[in-house]
mmCIF file with all atom_site columns, C-alpha atoms in Angstrom:
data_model
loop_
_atom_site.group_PDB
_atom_site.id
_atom_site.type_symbol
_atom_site.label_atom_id
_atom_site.label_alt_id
_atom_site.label_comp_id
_atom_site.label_asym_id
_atom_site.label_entity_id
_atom_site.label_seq_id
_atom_site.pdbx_PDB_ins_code
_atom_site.Cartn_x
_atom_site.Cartn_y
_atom_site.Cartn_z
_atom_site.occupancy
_atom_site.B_iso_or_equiv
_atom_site.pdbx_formal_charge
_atom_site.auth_seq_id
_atom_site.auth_comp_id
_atom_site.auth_asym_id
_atom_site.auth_atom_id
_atom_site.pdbx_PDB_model_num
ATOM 1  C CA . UNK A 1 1  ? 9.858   -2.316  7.178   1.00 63.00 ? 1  UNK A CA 1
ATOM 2  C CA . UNK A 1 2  ? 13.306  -3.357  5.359   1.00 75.00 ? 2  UNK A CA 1
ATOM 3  C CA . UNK A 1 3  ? 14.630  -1.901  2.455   1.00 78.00 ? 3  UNK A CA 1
ATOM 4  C CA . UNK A 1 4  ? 14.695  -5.231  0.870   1.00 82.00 ? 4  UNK A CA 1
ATOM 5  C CA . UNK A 1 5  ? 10.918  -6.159  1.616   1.00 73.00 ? 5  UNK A CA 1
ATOM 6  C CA . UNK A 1 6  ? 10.427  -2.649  0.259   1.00 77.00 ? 6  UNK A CA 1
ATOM 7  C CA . UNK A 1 7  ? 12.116  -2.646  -3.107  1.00 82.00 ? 7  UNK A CA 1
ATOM 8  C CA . UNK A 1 8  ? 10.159  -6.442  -3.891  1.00 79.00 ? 8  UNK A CA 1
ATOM 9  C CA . UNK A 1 9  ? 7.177   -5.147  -2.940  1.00 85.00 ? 9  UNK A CA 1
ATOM 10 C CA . UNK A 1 10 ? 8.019   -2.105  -5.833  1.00 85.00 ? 10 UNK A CA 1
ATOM 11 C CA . UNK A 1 11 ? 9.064   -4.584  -8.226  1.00 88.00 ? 11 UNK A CA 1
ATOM 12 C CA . UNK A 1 12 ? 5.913   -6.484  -7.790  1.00 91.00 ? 12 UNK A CA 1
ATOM 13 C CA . UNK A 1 13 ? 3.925   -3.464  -7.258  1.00 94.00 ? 13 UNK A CA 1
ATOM 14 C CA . UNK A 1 14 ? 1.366   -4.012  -10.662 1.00 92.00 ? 14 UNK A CA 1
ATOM 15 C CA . UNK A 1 15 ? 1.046   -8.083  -9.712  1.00 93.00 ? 15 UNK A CA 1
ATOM 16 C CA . UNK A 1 16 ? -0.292  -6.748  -6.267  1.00 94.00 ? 16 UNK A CA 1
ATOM 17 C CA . UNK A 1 17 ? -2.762  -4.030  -7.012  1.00 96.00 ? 17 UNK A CA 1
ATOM 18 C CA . UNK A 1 18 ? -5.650  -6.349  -7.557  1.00 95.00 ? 18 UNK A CA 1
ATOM 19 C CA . UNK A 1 19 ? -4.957  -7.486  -4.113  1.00 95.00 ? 19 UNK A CA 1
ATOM 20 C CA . UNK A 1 20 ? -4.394  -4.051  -2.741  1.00 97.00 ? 20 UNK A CA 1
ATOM 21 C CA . UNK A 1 21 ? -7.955  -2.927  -4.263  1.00 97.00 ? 21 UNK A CA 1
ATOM 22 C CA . UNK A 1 22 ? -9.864  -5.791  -2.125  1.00 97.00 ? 22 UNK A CA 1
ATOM 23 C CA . UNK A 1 23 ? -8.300  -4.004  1.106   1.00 97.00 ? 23 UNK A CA 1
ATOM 24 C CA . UNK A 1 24 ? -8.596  -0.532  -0.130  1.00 98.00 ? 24 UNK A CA 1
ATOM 25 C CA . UNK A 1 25 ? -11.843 -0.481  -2.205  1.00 97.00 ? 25 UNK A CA 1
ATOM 26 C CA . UNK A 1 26 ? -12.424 3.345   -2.467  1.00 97.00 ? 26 UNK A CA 1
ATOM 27 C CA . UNK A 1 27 ? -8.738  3.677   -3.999  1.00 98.00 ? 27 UNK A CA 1
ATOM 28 C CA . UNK A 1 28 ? -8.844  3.383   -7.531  1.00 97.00 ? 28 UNK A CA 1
ATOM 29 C CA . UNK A 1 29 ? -6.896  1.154   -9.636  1.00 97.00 ? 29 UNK A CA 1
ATOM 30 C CA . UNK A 1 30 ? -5.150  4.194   -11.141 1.00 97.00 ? 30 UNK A CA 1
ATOM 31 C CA . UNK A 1 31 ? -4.148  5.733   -7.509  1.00 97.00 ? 31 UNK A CA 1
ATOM 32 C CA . UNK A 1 32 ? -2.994  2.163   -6.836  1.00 97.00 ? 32 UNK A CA 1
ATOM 33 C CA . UNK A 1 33 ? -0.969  1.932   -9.503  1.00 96.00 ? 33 UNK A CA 1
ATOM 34 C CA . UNK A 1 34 ? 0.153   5.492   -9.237  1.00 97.00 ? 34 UNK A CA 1
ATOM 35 C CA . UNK A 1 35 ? 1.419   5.331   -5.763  1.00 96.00 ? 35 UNK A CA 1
ATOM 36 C CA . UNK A 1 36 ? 4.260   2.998   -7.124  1.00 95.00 ? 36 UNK A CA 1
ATOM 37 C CA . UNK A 1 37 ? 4.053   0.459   -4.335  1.00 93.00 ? 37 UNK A CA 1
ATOM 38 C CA . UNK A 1 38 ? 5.803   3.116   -2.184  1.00 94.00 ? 38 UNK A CA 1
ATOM 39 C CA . UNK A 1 39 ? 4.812   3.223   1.343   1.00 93.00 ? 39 UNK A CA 1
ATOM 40 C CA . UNK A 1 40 ? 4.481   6.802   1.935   1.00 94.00 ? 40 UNK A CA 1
ATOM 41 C CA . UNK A 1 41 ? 2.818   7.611   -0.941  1.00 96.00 ? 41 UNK A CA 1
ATOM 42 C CA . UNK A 1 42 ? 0.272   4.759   -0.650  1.00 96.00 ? 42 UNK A CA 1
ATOM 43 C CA . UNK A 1 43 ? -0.093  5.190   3.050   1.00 97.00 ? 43 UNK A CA 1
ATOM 44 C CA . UNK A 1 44 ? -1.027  9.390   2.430   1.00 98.00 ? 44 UNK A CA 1
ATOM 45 C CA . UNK A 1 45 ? -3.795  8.002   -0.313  1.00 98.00 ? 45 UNK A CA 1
ATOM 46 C CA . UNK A 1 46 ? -5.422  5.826   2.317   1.00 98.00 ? 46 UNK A CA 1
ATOM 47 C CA . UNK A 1 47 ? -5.098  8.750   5.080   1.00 98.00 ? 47 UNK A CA 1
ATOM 48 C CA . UNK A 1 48 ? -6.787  11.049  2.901   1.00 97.00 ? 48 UNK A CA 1
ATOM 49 C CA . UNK A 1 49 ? -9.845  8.532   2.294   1.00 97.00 ? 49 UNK A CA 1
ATOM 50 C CA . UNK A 1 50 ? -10.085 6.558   4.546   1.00 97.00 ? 50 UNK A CA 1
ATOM 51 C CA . UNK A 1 51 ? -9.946  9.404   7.106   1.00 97.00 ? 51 UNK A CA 1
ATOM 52 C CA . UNK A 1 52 ? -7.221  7.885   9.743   1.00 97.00 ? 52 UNK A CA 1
ATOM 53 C CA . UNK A 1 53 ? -3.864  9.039   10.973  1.00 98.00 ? 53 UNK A CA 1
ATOM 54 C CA . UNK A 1 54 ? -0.910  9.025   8.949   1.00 97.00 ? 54 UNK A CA 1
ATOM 55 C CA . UNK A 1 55 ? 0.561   6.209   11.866  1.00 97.00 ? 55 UNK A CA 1
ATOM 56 C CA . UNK A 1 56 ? -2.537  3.881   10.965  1.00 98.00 ? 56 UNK A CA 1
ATOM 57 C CA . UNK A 1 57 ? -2.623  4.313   7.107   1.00 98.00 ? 57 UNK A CA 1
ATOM 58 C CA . UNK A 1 58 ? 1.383   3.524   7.445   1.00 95.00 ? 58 UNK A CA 1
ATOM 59 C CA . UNK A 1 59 ? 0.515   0.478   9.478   1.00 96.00 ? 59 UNK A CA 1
ATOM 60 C CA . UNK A 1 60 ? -2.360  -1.260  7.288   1.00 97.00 ? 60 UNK A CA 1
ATOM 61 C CA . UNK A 1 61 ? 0.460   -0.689  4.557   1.00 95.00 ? 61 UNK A CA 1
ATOM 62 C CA . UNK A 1 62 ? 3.183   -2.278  6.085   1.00 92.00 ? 62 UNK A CA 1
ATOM 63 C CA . UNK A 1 63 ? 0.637   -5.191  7.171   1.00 94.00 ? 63 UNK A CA 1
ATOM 64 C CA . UNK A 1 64 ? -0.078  -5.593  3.153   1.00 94.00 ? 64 UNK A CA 1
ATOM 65 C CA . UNK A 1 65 ? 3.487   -5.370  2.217   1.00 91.00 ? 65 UNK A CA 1
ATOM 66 C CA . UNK A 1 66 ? 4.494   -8.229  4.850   1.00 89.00 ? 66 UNK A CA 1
ATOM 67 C CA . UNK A 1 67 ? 1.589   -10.339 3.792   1.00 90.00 ? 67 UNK A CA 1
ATOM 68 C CA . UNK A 1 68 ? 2.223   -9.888  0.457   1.00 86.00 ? 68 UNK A CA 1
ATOM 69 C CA . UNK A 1 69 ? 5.276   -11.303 0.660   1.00 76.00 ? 69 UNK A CA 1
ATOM 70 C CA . UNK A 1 70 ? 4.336   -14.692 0.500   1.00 59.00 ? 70 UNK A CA 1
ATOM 71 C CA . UNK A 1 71 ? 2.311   -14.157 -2.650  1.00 54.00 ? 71 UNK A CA 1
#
């Protein structure tokens, strides 16, 4: 993912979490919100409960971010 798709995505970050919560339902809006919009942080929160790899946790995010960047 660029460093430009990354730093919108963190400026946007609180205008997406709504959207974020429909994919990730059993993240709460807090951990959301908490996570910054930053890739690593947000892709170890939906490891951790969602039970996947690190690799596919990374991909759904960078699959949000990209979509999200028509929004």
């Amino acid at each position: 993912m660029s460093r430009i798709l990354a730093d919108i995505i963190k400026s946007k970050w609180r205008e997406l979490v709504g959207s974020a919560r429909v994919v990730w339902d059993e993240l709460t809006v807090a951990e959301l919100i908490g996570s910054e919009g930053d890739t690593q942080k947000l892709a170890n929160l939906i490891q951790e409960r969602y039970e996947m790899t690190h690799e596919e946790a990374e991909k759904q995010v960078i699959s949000f971010f990209e979509r999200s960047r028509t929004l």
